[in-house]
mmCIF file of C-alpha atoms and ligand atoms in Angstrom:
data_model
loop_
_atom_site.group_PDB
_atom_site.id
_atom_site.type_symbol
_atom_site.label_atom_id
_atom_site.label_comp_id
_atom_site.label_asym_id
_atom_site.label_seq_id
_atom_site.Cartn_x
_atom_site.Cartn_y
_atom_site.Cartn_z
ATOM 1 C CA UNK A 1 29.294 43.454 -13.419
ATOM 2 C CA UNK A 2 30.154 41.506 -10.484
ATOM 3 C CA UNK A 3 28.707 37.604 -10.325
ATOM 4 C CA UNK A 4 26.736 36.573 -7.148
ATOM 5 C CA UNK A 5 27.387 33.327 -6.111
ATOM 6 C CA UNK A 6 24.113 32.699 -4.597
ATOM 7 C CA UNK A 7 23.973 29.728 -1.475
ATOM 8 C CA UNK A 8 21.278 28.346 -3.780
ATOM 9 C CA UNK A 9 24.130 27.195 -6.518
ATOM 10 C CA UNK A 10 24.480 24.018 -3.992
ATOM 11 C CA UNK A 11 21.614 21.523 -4.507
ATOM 12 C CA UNK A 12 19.717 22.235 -1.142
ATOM 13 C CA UNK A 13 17.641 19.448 0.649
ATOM 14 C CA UNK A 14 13.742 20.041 0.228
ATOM 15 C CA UNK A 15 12.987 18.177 3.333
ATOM 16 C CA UNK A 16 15.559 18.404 6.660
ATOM 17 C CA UNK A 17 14.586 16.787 9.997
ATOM 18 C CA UNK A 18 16.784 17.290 13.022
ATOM 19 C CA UNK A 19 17.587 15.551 16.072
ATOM 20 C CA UNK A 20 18.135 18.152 18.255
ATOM 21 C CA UNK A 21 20.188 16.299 20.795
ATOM 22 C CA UNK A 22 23.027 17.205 23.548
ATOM 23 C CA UNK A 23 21.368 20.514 25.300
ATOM 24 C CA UNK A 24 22.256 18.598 28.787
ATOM 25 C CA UNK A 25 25.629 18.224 28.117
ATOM 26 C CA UNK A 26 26.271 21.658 26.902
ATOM 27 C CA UNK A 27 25.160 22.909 30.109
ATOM 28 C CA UNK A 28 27.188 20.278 32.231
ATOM 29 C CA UNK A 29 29.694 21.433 30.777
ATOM 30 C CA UNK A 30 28.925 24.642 31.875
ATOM 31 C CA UNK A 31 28.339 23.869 35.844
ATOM 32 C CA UNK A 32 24.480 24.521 34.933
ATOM 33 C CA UNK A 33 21.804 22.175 35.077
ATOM 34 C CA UNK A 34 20.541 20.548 32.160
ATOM 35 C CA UNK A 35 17.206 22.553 31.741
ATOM 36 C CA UNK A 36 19.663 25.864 31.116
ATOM 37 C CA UNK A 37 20.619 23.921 28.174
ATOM 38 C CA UNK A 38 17.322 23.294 27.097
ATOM 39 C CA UNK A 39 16.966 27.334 27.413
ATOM 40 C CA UNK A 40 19.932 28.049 25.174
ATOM 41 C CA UNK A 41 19.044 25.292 22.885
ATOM 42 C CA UNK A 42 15.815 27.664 21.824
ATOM 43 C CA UNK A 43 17.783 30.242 20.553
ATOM 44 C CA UNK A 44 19.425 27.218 18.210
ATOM 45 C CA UNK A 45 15.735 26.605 17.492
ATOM 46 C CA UNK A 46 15.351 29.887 16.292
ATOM 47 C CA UNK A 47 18.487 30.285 14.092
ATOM 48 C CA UNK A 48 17.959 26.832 12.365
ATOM 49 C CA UNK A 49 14.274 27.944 11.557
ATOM 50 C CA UNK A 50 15.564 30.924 9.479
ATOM 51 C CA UNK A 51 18.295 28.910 8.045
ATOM 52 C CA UNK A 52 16.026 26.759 6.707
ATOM 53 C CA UNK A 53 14.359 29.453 5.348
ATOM 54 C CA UNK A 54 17.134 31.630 3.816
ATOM 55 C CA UNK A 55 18.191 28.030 1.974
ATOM 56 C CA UNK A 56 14.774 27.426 0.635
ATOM 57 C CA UNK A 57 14.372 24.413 2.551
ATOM 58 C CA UNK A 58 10.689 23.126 2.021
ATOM 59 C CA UNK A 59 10.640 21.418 5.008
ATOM 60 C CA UNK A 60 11.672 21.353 8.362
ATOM 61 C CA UNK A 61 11.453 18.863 10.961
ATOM 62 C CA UNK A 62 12.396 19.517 14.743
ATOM 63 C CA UNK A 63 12.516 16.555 17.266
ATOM 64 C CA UNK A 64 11.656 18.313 20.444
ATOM 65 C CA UNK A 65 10.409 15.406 22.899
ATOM 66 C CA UNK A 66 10.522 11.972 22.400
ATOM 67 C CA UNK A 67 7.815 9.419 23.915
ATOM 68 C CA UNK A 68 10.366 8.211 25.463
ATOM 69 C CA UNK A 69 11.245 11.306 27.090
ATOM 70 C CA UNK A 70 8.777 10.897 29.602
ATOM 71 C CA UNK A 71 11.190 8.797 32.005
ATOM 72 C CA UNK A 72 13.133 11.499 32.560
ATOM 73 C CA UNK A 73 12.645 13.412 35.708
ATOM 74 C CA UNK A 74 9.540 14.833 36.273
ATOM 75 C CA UNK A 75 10.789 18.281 36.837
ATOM 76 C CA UNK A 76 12.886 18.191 33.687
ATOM 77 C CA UNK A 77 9.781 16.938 31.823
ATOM 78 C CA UNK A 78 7.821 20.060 33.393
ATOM 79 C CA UNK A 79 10.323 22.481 32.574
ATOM 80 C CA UNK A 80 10.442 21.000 28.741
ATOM 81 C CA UNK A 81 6.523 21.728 28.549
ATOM 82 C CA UNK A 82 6.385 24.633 30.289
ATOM 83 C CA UNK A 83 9.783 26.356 27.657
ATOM 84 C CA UNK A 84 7.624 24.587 24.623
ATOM 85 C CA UNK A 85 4.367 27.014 26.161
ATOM 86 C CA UNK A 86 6.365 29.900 26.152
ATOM 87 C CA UNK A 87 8.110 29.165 22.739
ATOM 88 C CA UNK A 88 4.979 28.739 20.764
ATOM 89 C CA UNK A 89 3.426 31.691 22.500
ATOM 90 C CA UNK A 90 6.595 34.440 22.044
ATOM 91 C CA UNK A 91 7.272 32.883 17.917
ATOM 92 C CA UNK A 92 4.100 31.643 16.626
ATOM 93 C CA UNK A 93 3.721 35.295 14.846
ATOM 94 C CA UNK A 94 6.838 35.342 13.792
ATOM 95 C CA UNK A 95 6.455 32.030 11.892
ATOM 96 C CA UNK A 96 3.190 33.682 10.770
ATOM 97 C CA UNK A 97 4.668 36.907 9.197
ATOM 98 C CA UNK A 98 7.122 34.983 7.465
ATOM 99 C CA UNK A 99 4.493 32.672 5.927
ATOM 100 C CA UNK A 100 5.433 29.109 7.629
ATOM 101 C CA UNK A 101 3.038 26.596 8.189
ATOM 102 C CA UNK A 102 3.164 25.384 11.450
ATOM 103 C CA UNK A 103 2.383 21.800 12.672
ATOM 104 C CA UNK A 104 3.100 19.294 15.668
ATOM 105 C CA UNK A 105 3.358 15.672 15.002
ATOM 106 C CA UNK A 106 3.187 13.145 17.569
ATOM 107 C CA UNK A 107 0.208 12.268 19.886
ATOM 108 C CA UNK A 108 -0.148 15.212 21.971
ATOM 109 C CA UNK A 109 -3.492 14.088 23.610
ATOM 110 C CA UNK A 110 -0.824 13.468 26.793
ATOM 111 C CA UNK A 111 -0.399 16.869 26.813
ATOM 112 C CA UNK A 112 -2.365 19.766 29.295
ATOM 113 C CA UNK A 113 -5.037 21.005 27.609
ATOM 114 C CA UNK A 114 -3.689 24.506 27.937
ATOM 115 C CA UNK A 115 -0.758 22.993 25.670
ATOM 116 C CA UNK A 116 -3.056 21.267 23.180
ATOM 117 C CA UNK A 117 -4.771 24.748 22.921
ATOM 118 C CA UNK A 118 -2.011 26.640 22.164
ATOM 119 C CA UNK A 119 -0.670 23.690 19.280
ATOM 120 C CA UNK A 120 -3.940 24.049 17.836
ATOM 121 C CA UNK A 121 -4.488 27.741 17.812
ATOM 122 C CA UNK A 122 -0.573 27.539 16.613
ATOM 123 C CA UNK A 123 -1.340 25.316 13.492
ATOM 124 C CA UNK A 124 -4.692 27.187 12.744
ATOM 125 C CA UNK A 125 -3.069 30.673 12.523
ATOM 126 C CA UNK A 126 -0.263 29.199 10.371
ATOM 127 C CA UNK A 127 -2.458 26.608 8.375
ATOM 128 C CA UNK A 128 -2.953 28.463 4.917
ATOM 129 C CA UNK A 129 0.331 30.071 4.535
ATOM 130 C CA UNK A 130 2.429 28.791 1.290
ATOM 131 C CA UNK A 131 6.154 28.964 2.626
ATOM 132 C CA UNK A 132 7.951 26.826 4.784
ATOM 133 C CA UNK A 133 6.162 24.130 7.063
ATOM 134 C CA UNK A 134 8.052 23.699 10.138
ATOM 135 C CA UNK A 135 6.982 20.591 12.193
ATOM 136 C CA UNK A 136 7.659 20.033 15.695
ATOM 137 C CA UNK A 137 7.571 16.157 16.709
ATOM 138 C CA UNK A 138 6.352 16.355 20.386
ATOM 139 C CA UNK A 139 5.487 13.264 21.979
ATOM 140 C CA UNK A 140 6.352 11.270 18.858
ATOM 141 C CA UNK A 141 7.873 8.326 18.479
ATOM 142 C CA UNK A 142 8.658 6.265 14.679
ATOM 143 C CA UNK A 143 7.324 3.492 15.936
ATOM 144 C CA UNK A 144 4.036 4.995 17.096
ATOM 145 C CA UNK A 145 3.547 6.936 14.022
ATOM 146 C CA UNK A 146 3.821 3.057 11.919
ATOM 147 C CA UNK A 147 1.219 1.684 14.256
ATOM 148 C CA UNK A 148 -1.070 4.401 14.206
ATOM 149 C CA UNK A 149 -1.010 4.336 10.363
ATOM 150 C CA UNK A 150 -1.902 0.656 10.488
ATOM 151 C CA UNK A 151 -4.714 1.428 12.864
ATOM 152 C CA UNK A 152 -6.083 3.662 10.320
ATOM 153 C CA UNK A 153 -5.485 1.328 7.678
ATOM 154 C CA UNK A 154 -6.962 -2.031 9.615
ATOM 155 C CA UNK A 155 -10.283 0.360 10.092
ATOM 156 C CA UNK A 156 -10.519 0.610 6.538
ATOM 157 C CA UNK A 157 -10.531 -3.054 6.382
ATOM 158 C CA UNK A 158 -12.549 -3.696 8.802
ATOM 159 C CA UNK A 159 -15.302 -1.260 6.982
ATOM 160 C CA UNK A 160 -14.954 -2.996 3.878
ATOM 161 C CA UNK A 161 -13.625 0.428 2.376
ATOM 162 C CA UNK A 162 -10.202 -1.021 1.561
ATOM 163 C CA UNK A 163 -9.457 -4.549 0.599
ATOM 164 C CA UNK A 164 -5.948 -6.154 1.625
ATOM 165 C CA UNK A 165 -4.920 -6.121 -1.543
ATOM 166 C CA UNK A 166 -5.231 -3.246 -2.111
ATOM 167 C CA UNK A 167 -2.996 -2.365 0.832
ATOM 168 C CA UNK A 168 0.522 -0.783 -0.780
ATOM 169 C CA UNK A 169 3.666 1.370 0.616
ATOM 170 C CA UNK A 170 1.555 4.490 -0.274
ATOM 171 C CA UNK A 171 -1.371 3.327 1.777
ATOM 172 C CA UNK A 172 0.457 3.423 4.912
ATOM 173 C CA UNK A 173 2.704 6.610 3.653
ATOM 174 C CA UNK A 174 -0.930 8.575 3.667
ATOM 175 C CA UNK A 175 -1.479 8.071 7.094
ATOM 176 C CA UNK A 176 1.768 8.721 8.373
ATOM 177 C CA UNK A 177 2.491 11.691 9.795
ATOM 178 C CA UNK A 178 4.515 14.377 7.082
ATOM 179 C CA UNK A 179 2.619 12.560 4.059
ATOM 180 C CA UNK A 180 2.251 15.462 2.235
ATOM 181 C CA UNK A 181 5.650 17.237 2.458
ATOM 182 C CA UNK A 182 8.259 16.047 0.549
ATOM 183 C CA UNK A 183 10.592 12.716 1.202
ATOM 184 C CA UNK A 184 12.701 13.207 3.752
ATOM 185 C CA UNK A 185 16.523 14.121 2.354
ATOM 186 C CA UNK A 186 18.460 14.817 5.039
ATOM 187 C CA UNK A 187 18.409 13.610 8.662
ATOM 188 C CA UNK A 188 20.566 15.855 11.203
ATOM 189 C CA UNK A 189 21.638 14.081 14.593
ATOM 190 C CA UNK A 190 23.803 16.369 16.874
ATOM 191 C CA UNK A 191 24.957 15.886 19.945
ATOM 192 C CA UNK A 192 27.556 13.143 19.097
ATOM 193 C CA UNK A 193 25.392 9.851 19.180
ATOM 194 C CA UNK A 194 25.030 8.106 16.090
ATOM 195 C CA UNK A 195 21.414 6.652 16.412
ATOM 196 C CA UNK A 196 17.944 7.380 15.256
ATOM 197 C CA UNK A 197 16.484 7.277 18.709
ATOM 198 C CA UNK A 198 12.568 5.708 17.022
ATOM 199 C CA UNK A 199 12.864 9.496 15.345
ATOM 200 C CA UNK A 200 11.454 9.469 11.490
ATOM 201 C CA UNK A 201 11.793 5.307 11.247
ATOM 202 C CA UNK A 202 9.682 5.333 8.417
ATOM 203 C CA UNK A 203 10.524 8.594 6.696
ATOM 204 C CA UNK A 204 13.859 8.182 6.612
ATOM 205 C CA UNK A 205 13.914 5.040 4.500
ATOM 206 C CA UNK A 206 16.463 7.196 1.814
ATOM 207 C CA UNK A 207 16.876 10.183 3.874
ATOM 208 C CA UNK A 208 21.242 11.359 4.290
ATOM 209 C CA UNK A 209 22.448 10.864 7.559
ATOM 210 C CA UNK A 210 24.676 13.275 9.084
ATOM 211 C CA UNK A 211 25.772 13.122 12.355
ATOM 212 C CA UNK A 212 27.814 16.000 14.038
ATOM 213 C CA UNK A 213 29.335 15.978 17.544
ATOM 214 C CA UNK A 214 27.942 19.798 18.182
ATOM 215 C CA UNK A 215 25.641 19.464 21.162
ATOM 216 C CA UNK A 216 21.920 21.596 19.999
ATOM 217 C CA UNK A 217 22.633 24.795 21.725
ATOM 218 C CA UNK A 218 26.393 25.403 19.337
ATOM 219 C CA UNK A 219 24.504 24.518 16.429
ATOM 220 C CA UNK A 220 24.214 28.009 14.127
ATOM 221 C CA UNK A 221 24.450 29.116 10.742
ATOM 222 C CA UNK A 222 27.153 27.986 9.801
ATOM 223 C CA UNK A 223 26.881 24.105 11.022
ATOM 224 C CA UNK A 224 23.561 23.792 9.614
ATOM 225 C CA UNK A 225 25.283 25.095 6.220
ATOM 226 C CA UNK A 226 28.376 22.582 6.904
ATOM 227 C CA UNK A 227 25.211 19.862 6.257
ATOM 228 C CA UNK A 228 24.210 21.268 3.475
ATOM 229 C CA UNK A 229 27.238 21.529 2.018
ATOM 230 C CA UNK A 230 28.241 18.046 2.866
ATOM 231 C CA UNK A 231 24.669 16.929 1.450
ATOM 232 C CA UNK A 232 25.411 18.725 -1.775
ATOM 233 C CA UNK A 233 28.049 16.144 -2.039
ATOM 234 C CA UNK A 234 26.345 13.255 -1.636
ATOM 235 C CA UNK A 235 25.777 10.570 -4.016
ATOM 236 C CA UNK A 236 22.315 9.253 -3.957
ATOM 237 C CA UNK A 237 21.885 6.218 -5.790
ATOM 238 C CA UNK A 238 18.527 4.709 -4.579
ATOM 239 C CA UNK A 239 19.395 1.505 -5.465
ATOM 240 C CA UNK A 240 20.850 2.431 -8.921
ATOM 241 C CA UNK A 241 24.587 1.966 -9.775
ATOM 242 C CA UNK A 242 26.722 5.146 -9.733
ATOM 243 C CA UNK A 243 26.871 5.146 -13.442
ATOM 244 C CA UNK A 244 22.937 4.889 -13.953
ATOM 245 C CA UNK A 245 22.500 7.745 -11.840
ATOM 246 C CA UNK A 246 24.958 10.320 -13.555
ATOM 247 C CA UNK A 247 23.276 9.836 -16.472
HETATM 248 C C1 IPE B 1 17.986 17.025 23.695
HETATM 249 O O1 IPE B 1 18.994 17.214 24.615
HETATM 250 C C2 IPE B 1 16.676 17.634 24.133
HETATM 251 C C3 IPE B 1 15.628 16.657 24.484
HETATM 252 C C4 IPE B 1 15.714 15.381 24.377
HETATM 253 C C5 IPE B 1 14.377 17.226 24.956
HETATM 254 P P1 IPE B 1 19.240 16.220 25.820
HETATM 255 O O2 IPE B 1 18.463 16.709 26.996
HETATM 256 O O3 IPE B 1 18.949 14.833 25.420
HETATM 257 O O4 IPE B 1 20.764 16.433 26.084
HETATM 258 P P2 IPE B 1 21.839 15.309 26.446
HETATM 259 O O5 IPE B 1 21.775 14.281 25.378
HETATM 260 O O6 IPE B 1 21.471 14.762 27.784
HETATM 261 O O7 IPE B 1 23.137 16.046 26.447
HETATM 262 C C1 IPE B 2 16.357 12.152 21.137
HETATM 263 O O1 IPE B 2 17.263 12.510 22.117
HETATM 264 C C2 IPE B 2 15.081 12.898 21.326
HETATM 265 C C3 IPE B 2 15.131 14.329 21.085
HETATM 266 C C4 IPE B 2 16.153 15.012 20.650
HETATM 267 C C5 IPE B 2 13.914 15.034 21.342
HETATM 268 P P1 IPE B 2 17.472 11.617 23.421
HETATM 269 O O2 IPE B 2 18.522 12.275 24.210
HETATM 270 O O3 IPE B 2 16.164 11.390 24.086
HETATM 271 O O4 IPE B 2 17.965 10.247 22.785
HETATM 272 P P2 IPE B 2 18.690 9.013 23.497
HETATM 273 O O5 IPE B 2 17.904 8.681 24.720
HETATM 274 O O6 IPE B 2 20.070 9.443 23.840
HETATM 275 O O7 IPE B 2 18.685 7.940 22.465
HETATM 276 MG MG1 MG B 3 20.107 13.341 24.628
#
């Protein structure tokens, strides 16, 4: 009898969030303009999603559009909402059939109505399947998703339904957004810049970092599995000694 050796024989993260960065680049490099990139880098989108998937990944997390993406030229920023339209319509059922819960985080109340239509309809199709859940951060920013917690929080308060002192780290955890999913393990940045960019600021308190100099629209199979492998090796100590956590 011949052994398998499964991928699953690695210890796989439950929870992956990627910076999906360097799609301009990619097509400067090219001679094309920067929203061709952000056509190819769908098709990363795509293969990263079933990746995920194939691994057993939990959790994925995709940052699509910053709020501070919005100073970028308004034709680029038209073209970005106009490929995430046309994404969500063409894959939505394909999430569906293969049982992912779908979900945007950020505060897409900027967005066209037509958009926040299609995000809702999106996450209500999706909303009681069991496999994956694949969130999108649109409009999000770290630091907004902290503040907006607090809001939530101060209200509380402010009804006498919470007392400060009763205020702890889980508090604010419920009201941020991916509460319920598990902690963040692993934080993908490619593209070649080694910052967080007010991504998961919160979320990522423990999270891996890996940073890889592939721009978005080079990243397959096999570079998302290079950061799980290199995850796999990892040593996470949480504050522990290297001894206590062998153990
Ligand atoms: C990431 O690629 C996509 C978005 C931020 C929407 P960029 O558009 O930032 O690509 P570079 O960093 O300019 O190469
Ligand atoms: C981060 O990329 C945001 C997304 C990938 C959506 P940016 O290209 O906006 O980040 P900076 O501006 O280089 O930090
Ligand atoms: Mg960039």
């Amino acid at each position: 009898m011949t052994e398998v050796i499964t991928e699953n024989s690695i210890k796989v993260p439950q929870h992956v969030a990627i910076i999906m960065d360097g799609n301009g680049r990619w097509a400067q490099q090219r001679g094309k303009s920067r929203v061709a990139g952000h056509k190819s880098g769908v098709e990363s989108v795509r293969t990263s999603v079933s990746t995920a998937i194939k691994q057993g990944i939990k959790a994925l997390t995709l940052f699509a559009f910053s709020s501070e993406n919005w100073q970028r030229p308004e034709q680029e920023v038209s073209v970005l909402m106009d490929l995430f339209m046309f994404v969500l319509t063409r894959e939505v059922k394909k999430l569906h059939k293969n049982d992912v819960r779908f979900q945007v985080i950020g505060d897409v109340s900027r967005f066209s109505d037509k958009l926040q239509k299609k995000i809702k309809d999106s996450e209500d199709l999706t909303a009681n399947n069991k496999g994956m859940v694949l969130s999108v951060a649109a409009n999000y920013g770290g630091r907004w998703d902290i503040v907006n917690a607090a809001k939530i929080v101060a209200e509380k308060v402010a009804n006498n339904t919470l007392s400060v002192d009763d205020i702890t780290e889980d508090t604010l955890n419920e009201y941020t957004s991916l509460a319920n999913l598990p902690e963040l393990d692993l934080l993908i940045r490619t593209g070649g810049d080694f910052r967080i960019s007010n991504f998961l600021l919160w979320q990522a308190a423990y999270a891996e970092l890996y940073f890889t100099d592939t721009l978005w629209p080079d990243f397959d199979e096999e570079a998302f599995n290079a950061a799980i492998n290199c995850f796999d090796q990892r040593e996470r100590r949480f504050g522990q000694t290297g001894e206590q956590v062998k153990i």
